[in-house]
Short mmCIF file of C-alpha atoms in Angstrom, two decimals:
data_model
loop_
_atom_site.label_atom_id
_atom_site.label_comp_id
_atom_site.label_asym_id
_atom_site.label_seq_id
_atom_site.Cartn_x
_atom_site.Cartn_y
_atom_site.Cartn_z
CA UNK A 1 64.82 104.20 98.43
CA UNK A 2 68.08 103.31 99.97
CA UNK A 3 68.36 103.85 103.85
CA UNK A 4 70.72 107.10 104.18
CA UNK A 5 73.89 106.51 105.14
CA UNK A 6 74.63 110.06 106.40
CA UNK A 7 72.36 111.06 108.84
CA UNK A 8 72.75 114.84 109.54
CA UNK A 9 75.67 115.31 107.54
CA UNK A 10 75.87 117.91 105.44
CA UNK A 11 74.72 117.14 101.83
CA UNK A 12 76.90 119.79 100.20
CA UNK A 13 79.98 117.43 101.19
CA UNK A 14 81.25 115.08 99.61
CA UNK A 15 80.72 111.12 101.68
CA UNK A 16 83.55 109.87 103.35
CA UNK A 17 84.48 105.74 103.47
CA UNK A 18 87.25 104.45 105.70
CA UNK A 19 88.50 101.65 104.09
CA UNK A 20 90.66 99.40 106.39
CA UNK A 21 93.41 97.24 105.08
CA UNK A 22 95.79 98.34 101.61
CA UNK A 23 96.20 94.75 100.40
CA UNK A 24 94.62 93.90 96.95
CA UNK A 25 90.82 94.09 98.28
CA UNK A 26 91.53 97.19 100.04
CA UNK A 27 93.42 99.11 97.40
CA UNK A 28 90.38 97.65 94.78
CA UNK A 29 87.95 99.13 96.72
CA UNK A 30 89.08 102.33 97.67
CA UNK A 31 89.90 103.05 94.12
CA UNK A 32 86.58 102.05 92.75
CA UNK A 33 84.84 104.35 95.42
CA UNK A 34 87.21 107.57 94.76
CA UNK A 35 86.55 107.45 91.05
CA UNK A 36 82.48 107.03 91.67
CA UNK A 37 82.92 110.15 94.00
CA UNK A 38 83.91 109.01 97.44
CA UNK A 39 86.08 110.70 99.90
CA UNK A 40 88.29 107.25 100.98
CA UNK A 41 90.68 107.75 104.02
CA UNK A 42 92.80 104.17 103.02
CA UNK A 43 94.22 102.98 107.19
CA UNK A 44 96.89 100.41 106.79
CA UNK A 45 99.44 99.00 109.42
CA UNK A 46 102.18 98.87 106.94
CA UNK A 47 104.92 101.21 105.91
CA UNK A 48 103.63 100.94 102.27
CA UNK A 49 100.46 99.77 100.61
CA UNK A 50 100.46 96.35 99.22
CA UNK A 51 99.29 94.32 101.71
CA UNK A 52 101.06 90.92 102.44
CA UNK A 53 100.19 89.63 98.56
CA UNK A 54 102.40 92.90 97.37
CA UNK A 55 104.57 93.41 100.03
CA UNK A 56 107.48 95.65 99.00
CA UNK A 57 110.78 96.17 100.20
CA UNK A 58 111.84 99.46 102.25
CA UNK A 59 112.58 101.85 99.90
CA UNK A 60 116.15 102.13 101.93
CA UNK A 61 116.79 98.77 100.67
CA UNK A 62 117.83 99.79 97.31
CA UNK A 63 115.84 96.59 95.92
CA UNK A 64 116.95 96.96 92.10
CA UNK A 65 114.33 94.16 91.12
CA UNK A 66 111.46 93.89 93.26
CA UNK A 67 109.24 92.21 90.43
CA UNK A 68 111.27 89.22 90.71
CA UNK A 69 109.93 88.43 94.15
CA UNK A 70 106.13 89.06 92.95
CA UNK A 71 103.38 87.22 90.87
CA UNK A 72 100.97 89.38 88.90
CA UNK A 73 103.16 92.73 89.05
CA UNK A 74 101.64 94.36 86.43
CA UNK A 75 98.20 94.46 88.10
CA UNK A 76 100.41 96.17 91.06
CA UNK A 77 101.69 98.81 89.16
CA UNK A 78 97.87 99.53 88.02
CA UNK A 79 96.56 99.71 91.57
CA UNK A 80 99.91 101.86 92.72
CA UNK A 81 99.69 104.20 90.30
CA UNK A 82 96.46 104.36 90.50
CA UNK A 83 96.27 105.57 94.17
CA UNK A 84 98.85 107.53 93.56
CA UNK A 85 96.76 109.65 91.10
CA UNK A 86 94.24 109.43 93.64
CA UNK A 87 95.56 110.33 96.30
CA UNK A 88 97.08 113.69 93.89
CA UNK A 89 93.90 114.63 93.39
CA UNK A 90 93.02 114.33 97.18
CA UNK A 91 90.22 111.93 96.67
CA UNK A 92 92.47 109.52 98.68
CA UNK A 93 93.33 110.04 102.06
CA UNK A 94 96.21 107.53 102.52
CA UNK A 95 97.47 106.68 106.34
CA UNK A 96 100.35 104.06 106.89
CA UNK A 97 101.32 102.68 109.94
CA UNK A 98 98.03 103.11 111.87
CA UNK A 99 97.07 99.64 113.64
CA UNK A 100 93.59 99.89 113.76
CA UNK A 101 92.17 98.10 116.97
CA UNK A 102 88.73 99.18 117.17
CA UNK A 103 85.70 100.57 115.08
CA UNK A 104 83.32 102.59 116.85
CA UNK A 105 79.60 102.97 115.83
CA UNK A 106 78.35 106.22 116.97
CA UNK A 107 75.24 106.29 119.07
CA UNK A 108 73.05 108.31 117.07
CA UNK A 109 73.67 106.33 113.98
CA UNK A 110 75.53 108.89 112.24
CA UNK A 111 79.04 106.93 111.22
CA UNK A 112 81.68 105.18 112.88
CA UNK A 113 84.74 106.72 114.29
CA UNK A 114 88.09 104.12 113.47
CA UNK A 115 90.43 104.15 116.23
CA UNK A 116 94.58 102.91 115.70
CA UNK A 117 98.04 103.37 116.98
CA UNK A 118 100.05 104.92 115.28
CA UNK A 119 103.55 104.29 114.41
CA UNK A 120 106.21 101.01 114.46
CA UNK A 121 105.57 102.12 118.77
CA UNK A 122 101.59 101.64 118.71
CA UNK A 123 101.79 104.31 121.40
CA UNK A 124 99.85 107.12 119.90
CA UNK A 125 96.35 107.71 118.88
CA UNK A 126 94.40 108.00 116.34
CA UNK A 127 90.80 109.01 115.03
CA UNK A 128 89.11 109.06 112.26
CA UNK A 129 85.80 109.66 111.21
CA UNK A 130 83.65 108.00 108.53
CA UNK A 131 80.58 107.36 107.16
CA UNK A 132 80.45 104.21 105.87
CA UNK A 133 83.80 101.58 106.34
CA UNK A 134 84.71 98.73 104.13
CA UNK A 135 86.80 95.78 105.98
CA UNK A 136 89.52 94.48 104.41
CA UNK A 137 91.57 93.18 106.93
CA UNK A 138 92.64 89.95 105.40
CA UNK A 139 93.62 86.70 106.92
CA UNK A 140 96.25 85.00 109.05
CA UNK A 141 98.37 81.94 108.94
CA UNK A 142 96.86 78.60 110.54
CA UNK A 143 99.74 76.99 112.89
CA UNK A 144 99.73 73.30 114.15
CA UNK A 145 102.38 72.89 116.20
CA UNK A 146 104.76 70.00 116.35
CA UNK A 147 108.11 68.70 118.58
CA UNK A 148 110.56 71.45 118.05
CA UNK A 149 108.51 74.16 116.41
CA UNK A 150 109.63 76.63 118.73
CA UNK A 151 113.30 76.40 117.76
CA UNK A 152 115.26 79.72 115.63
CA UNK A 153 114.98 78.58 112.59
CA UNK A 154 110.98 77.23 112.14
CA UNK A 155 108.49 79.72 110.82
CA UNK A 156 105.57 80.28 109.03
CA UNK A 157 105.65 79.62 105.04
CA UNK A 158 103.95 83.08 104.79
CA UNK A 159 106.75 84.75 107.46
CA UNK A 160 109.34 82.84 105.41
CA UNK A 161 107.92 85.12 102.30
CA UNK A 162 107.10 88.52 104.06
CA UNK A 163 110.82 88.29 105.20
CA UNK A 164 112.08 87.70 101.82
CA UNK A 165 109.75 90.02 100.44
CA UNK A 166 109.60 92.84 102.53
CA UNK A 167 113.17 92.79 103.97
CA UNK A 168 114.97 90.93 101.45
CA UNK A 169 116.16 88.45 103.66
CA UNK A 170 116.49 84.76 103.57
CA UNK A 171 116.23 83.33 106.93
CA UNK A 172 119.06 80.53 106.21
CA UNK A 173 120.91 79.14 103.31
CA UNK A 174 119.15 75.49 103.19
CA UNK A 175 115.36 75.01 103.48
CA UNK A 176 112.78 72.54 103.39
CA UNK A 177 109.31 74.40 102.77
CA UNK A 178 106.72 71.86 104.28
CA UNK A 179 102.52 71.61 105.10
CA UNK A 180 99.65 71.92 102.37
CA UNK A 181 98.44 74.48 100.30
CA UNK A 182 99.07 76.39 97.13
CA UNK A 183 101.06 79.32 99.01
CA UNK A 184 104.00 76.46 99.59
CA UNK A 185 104.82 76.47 95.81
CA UNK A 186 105.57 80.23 95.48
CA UNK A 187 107.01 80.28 98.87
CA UNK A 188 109.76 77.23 97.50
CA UNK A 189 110.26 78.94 94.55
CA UNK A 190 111.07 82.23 95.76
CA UNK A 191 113.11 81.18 98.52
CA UNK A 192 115.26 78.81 95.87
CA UNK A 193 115.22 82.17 93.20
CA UNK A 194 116.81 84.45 96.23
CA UNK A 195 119.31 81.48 96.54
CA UNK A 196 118.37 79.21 99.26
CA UNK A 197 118.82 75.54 98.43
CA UNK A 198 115.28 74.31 98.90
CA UNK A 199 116.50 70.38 100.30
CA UNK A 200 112.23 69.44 100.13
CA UNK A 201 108.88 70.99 99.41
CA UNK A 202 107.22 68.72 101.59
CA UNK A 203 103.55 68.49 100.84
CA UNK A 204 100.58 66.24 102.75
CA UNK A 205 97.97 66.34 99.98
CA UNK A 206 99.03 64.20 97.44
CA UNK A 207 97.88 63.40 93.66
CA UNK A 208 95.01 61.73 94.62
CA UNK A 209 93.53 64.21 96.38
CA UNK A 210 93.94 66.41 92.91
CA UNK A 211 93.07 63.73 90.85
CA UNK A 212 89.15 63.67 92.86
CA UNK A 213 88.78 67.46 91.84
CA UNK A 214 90.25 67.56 88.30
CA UNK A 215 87.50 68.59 86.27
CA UNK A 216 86.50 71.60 88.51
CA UNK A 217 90.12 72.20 87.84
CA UNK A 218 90.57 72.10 84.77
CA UNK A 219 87.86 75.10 84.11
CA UNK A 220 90.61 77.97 85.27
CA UNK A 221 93.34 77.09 83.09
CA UNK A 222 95.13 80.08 84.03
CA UNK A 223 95.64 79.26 87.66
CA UNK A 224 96.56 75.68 86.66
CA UNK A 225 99.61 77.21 84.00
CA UNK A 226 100.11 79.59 87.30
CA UNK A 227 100.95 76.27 89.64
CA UNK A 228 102.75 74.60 86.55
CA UNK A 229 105.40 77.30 86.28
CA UNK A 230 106.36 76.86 90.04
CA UNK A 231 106.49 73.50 89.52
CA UNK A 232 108.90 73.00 86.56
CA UNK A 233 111.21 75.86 88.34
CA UNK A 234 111.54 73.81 91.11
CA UNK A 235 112.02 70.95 88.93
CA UNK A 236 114.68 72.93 86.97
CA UNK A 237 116.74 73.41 90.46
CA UNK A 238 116.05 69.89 91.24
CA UNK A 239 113.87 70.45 94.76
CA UNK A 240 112.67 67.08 95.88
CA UNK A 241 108.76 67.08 96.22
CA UNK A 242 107.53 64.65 98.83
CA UNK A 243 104.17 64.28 98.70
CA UNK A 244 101.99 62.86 100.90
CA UNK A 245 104.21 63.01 103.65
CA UNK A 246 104.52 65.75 106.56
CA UNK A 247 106.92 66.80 109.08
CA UNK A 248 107.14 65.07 112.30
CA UNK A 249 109.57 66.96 114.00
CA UNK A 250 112.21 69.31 114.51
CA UNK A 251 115.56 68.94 115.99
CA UNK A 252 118.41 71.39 116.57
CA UNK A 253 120.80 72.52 119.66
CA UNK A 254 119.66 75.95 120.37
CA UNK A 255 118.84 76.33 116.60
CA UNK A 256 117.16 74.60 114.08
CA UNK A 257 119.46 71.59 112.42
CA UNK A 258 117.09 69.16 110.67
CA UNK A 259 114.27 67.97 110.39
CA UNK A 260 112.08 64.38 110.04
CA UNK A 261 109.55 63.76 107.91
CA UNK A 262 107.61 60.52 107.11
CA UNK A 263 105.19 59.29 104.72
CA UNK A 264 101.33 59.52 105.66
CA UNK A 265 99.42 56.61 104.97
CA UNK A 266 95.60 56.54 103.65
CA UNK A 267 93.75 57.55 106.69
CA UNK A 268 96.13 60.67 107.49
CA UNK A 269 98.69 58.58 109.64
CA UNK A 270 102.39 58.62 110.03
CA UNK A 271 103.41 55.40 108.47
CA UNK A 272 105.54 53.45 110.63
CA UNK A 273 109.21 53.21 109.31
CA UNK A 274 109.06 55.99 106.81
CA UNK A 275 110.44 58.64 109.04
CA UNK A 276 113.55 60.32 106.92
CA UNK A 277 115.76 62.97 108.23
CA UNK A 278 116.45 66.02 106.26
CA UNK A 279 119.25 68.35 107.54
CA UNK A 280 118.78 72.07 107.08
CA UNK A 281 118.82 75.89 108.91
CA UNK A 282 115.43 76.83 107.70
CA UNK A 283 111.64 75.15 108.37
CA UNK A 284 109.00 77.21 106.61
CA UNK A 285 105.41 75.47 106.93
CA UNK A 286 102.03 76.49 106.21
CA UNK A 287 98.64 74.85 106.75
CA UNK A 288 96.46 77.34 105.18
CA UNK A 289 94.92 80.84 105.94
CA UNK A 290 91.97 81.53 108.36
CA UNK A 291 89.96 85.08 107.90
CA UNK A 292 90.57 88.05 110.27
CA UNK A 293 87.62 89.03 111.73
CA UNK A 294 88.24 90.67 114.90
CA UNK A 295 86.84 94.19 114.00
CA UNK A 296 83.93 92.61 112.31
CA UNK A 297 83.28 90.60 115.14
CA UNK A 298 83.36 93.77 117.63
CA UNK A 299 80.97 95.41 115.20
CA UNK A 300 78.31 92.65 115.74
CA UNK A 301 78.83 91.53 111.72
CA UNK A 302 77.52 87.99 111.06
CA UNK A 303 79.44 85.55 110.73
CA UNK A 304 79.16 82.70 108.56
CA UNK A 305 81.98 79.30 109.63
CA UNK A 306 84.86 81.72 110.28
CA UNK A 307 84.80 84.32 107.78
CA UNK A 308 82.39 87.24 107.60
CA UNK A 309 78.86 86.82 105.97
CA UNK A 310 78.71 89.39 102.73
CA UNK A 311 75.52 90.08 100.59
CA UNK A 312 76.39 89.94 96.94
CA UNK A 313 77.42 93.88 97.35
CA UNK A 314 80.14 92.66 99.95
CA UNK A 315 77.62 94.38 102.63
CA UNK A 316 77.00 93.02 105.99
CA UNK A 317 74.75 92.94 108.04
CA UNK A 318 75.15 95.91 109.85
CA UNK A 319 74.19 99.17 108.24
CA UNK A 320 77.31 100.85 106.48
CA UNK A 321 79.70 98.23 106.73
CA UNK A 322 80.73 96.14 104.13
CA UNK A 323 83.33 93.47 103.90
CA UNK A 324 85.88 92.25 100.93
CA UNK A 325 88.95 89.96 100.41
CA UNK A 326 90.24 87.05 102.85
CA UNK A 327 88.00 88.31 105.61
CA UNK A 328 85.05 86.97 103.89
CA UNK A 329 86.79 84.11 103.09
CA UNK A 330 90.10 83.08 101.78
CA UNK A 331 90.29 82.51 98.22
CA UNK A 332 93.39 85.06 96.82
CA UNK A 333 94.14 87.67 95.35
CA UNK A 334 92.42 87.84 92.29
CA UNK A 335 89.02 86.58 94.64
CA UNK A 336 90.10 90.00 96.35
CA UNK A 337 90.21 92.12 94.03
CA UNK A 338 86.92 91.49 92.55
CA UNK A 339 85.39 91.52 95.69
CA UNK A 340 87.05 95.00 96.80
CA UNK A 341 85.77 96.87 93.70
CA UNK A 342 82.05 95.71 94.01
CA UNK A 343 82.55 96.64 97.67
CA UNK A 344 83.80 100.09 96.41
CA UNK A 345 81.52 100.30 93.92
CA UNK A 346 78.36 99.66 96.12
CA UNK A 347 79.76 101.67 99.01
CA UNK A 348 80.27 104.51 96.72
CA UNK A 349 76.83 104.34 95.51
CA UNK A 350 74.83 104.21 98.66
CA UNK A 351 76.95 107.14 100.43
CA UNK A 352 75.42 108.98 97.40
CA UNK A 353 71.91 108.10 98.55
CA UNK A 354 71.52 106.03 94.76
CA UNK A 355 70.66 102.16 94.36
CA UNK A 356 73.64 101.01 93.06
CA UNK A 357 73.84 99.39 89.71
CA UNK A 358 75.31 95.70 89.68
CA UNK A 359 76.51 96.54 85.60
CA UNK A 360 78.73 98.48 86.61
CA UNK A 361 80.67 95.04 88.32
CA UNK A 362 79.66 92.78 85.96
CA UNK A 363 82.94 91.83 85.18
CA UNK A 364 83.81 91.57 88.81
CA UNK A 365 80.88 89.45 89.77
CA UNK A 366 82.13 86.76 86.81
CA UNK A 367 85.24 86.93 88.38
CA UNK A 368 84.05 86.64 91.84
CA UNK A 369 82.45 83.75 90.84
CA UNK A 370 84.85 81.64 89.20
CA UNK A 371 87.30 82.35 91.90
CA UNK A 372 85.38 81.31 94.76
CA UNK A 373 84.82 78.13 92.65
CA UNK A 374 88.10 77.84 92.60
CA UNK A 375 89.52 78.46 96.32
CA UNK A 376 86.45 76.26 97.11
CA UNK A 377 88.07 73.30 95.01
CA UNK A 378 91.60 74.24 96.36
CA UNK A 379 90.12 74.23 99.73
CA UNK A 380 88.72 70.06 99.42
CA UNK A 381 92.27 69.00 98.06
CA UNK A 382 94.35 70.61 100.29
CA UNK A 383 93.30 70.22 103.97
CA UNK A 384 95.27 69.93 106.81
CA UNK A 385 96.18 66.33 107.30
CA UNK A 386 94.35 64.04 109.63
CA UNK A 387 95.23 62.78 112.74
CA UNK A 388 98.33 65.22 113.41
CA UNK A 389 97.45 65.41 117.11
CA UNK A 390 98.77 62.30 117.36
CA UNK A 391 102.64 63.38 116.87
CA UNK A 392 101.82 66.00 119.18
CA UNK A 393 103.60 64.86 122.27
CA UNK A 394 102.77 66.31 126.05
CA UNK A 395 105.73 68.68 126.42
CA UNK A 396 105.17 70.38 123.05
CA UNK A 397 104.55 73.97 123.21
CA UNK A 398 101.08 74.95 122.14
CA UNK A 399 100.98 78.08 123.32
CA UNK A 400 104.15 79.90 122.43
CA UNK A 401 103.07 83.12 124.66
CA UNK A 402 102.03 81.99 127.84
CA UNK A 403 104.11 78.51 127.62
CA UNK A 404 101.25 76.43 127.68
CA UNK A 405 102.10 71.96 126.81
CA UNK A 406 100.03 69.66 125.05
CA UNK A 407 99.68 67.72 128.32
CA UNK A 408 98.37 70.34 130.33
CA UNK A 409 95.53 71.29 127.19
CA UNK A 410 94.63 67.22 127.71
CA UNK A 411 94.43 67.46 131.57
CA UNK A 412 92.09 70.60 131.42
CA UNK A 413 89.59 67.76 128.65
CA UNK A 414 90.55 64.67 130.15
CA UNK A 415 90.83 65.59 133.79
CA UNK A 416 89.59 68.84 134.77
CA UNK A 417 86.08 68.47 132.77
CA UNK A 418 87.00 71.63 129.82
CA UNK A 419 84.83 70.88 126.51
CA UNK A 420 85.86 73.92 124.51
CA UNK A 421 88.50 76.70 123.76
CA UNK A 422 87.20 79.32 126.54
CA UNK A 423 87.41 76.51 129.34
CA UNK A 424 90.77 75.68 128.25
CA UNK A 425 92.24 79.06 128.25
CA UNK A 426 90.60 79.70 131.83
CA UNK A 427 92.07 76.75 133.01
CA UNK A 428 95.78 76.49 131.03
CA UNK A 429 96.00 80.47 130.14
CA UNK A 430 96.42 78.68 126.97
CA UNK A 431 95.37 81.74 124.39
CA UNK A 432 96.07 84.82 126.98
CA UNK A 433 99.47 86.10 125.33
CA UNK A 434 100.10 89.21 123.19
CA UNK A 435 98.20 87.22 120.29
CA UNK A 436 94.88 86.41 122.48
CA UNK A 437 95.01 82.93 120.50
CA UNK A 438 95.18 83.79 117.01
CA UNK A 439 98.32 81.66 116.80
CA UNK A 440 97.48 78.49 119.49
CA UNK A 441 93.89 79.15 118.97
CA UNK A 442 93.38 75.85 115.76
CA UNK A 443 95.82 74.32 118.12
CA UNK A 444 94.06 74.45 121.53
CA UNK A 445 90.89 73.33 119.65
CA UNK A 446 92.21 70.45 117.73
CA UNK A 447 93.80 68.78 121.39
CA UNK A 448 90.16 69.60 123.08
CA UNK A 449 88.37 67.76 120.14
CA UNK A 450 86.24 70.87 119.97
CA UNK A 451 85.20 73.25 117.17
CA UNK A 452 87.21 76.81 116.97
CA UNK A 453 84.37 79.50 117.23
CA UNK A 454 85.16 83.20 116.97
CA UNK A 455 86.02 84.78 120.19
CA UNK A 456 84.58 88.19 120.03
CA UNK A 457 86.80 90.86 121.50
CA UNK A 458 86.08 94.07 122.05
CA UNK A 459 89.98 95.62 120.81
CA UNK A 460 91.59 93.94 117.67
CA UNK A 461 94.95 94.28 118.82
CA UNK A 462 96.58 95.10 122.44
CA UNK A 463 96.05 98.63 123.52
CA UNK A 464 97.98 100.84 126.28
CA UNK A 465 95.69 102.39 129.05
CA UNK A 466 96.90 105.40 128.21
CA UNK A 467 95.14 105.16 124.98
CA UNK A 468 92.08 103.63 126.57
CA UNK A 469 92.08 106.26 128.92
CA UNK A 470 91.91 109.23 126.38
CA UNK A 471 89.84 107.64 123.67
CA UNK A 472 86.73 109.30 124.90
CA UNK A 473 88.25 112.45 124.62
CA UNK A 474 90.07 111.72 121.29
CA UNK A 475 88.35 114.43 118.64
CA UNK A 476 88.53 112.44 115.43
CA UNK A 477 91.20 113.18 113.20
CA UNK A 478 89.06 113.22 109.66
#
C-alpha cells in the first residue's frame, strides 16, 4: 500500500497536482494526470503555454505562419488542443504569467502551497494549494564569456531564437551563430529562413568528435535525418560551417561590428595564426543547457551532478514531488515529453491512493530510454571546448551584474586564498546580481579551477519584501 498522499483531505474530492512549468514536459504531464482523474492547476511564467521549445508569438503579432519558426508542430497542436479541451472541461486549471519562486511543504505533511508573482511586474502574489507537484522547470543557457561579450549585439543562441520566436524579431541583418551543440543548427537555420544572412555557423566540435560516437548514432535515425535537414538548408543558402574553430573575440564601437574566430587545435587550443575576422551586427552563441533546479533544491530533492535525481516514475525523493524534462537532465524535447507523461501518469495514480501501473507508459519508458541514450551521446561529442580560460583576458566581464573581471576572480584563487564559487562571490560579489549566478556561475567556476555545485537558495527568483512580508498571511488561492 502506497503512502497517502492526502492526509486529511477530503476523499469525496477529487486530488489536486500543481504542475510547474508549460513547456513540453509540463504540458505532457499535466495532460496525462487530468485524463487519469487529476485536478492539475498548470503555473507558467509565460504569456502562453509552450515553453521555450514552443514558444509562440503574441497573438497581437498577427504571425500568419508560426509553424515555419517550429520543429515538430504537429505534436504542438496535439498538446494545445489538448489542454484546451482540458482545461473546457475544468480538469485544467491553467495560470500564465505567475513566476513561481518558492514551494512550500506544509508542516503537517498535508501538501505544499506554490507561491509566484504574478504578472510582466512580479509585484503581486500568489497561492496555490496542492497535493502533490510535478517540476518541470526546465533548463538554462550555459555562458562562457569572452573579450567583448558584453557589447549590443552578442547574445545567447537560445535568446537569439526566443526573440525570433516569440517576438518575431531578428536582432540584426548579418549573423554568425557560434559555440557547440545541436541547438546551433536550428538556431542558424531559422535565423537565415527569417532573412538574416548567417556569414558562419561556427562550431568547436568537429567531425572527429562525431566520427568516435557513430554507431550509438546511427541507432536514432530520425534525429540524424532531423540534423541533416538543417544542414543541407544551410548548405542551400551557402552558410560557411567552420568547424573546429571558436570565437575569440568580439569587437565593435558601442555595438557589435565583427567578430574573430580561429581554428582550435587537438588539445582544445587556439591555434596560433588562424585567427580570421568575420564582420557582422549579430553574435548568437551557445555552449549547451544546464538543468534548473532551484525549487528542487529548496525542497531538499536529491540531486544527482546538476540535474535532479528521478526514480523511474520521475519521483524524487521527497514524498509528493516528482520531477520531468531538462530539470532532470537535458536531453530535449521528445526526452521531455516522455518523461512528463510517466510523471503524470504516476502522479495521477498515487493521488488516487492506487500503485500505479508502468503499462500504461510503456511506450514512454522506450522512448525515455532511447532518448537519454541519445542526449547522452550528444552530450560526449559536443562539449564545451578545452582550455577557453585561456582567451579569457583580466578585464573581461564575468559577471555582467555586479561588474565583476577575470582578474579580480584570479586574485580572490591566486592571491586572496578562495578555492570555490562561494569564496569567490564573498570576496568579488562575483554571482550577487539579479541572476544570483545562474549566468557567471560556469564562469566563476571555470577561472577558480573548481567544480560548480548547486547553491541552494531558499527563493527561485528575486522577491519584493512586500511579498515576503505578507506570505504568511497569503490564504492560498486553489
Amino acid at each position: 500500500m502506497s503512502r497517502s498522499l492526502r492526509k486529511g483531505a477530503d476523499e469525496s474530492t477529487p486530488p489536486t497536482l500543481a504542475v510547474i512549468g508549460a513547456g513540453p514536459a509540463g504540458l505532457a504531464a499535466a495532460l496525462a494526470a487530468a485524463v487519469r482523474g487529476s485536478r492539475v492547476t498548470l503555473i507558467d511564467a509565460g504569456a502562453q503555454a509552450g515553453g521555450q521549445f514552443y514558444r509562440q508569438p503574441a497573438e497581437e503579432l498577427g504571425a500568419r505562419r508560426p509553424q515555419a519558426l517550429h520543429h515538430q508542430w504537429r505534436t504542438w497542436e496535439r498538446l494545445r488542443d489538448g489542454l484546451a479541451a482540458q482545461v473546457a472541461a475544468g480538469r485544467i486549471t491553467q495560470l500564465t504569467e505567475h513566476h513561481v519562486w518558492c514551494v512550500e511543504r506544509l508542516d503537517d505533511d498535508s501538501g505544499f502551497l506554490v507561491h509566484a508573482l504574478l504578472g510582466p511586474a512580479q509585484e503581486e502574489p500568489s497561492v496555490v494549494r496542492a497535493d502533490a507537484v510535478i517540476l518541470a522547470t526546465g533548463a538554462y543557457e550555459k555562458v562562457l564569456p569572452f573579450q567583448g561579450w558584453t557589447l549590443p549585439g552578442v547574445l545567447t543562441a537560445g535568446g537569439a531564437q526566443a526573440m525570433l520566436k516569440g517576438g518575431l524579431v531578428l536582432q540584426g541583418r548579418t549573423a554568425v551563430v557560434a559555440g557547440t551543440g545541436p541547438l546551433l543548427l536550428p538556431v542558424a537555420a531559422g535565423l537565415a529562413a527569417a532573412g538574416a544572412e548567417v556569414a558562419a555557423l561556427v562550431e568547436s566540435a568537429g567531425p572527429k568528435d562525431v566520427a568516435r560516437h557513430a554507431r550509438t548514432l546511427s541507432a536514432h535515425p530520425g534525429k540524424l535525418a532531423e540534423g541533416a535537414g538543417y544542414a543541407a538548408e544551410l548548405m542551400r543558402r551557402r552558410v560557411r560551417l567552420k568547424a573546429r574553430h571558436t570565437v575569440v573575440a568580439a569587437h565593435g564601437d558601442g555595438a557589435l561590428e565583427a567578430v574573430t574566430i580561429a581554428a582550435l587545435d587537438r588539445d582544445g587550443r587556439v591555434a596560433p595564426g588562424s585567427e580570421q575576422v568575420i564582420a557582422c551586427d549579430t553574435l548568437a552563441v551557445g555552449h549547451g543547457l544546464l538543468p534548473h533546479t532551484d525549487l528542487a533544491e529548496a525542497l531538499g530533492c536529491r540531486l544527482e551532478g546538476a540535474a535532479v535525481a528521478v526514480d523511474d516514475e520521475q519521483r524524487t525523493d521527497v514524498h509528493g514531488v516528482w520531477a520531468a524534462g531538462e530539470a532532470t537532465g537535458v536531453g530535449g524535447a521528445a526526452l521531455s515529453l516522455a518523461e512528463g507523461h510517466i510523471a503524470g501518469c504516476s502522479a495521477a495514480a498515487r493521488l488516487a491512493g492506487r500503485e500505479p501501473d508502468p503499462r500504461t507508459w510503456a511506450a514512454a519508458t522506450k522512448s525515455r530510454t532511447q532518448e537519454r541514450e541519445f542526449s547522452a551521446c550528444l552530450d560526449a561529442v559536443f562539449v564545451p571546448r578545452a582550455h577557453w580560460t585561456e582567451q579569457v583576458t583580466g578585464d573581461t566581464v564575468v559577471c555582467r551584474c555586479e561588474e565583476v573581471t577575470a582578474s579580480s576572480v584570479r586574485e580572490a584563487v591566486g592571491e586572496l586564498g578562495a578555492t570555490d564559487v562561494r569564496t569567490v562571490k564573498l570576496l568579488t560579489r562575483a554571482g550577487m546580481g539579479w541572476c544570483q549566478g545562474r549566468m557567471c556561475g560556469p564562469a566563476v567556476a571555470g577561472l577558480a579551477g573548481c567544480e560548480l555545485l548547486p547553491s541552494k537558495r531558499p527563493f527561485a527568483r528575486p522577491v519584493p519584501l512586500s511579498v515576503l512580508a505578507r506570505a504568511g498571511e497569503d490564504p492560498p488561492d486553489e
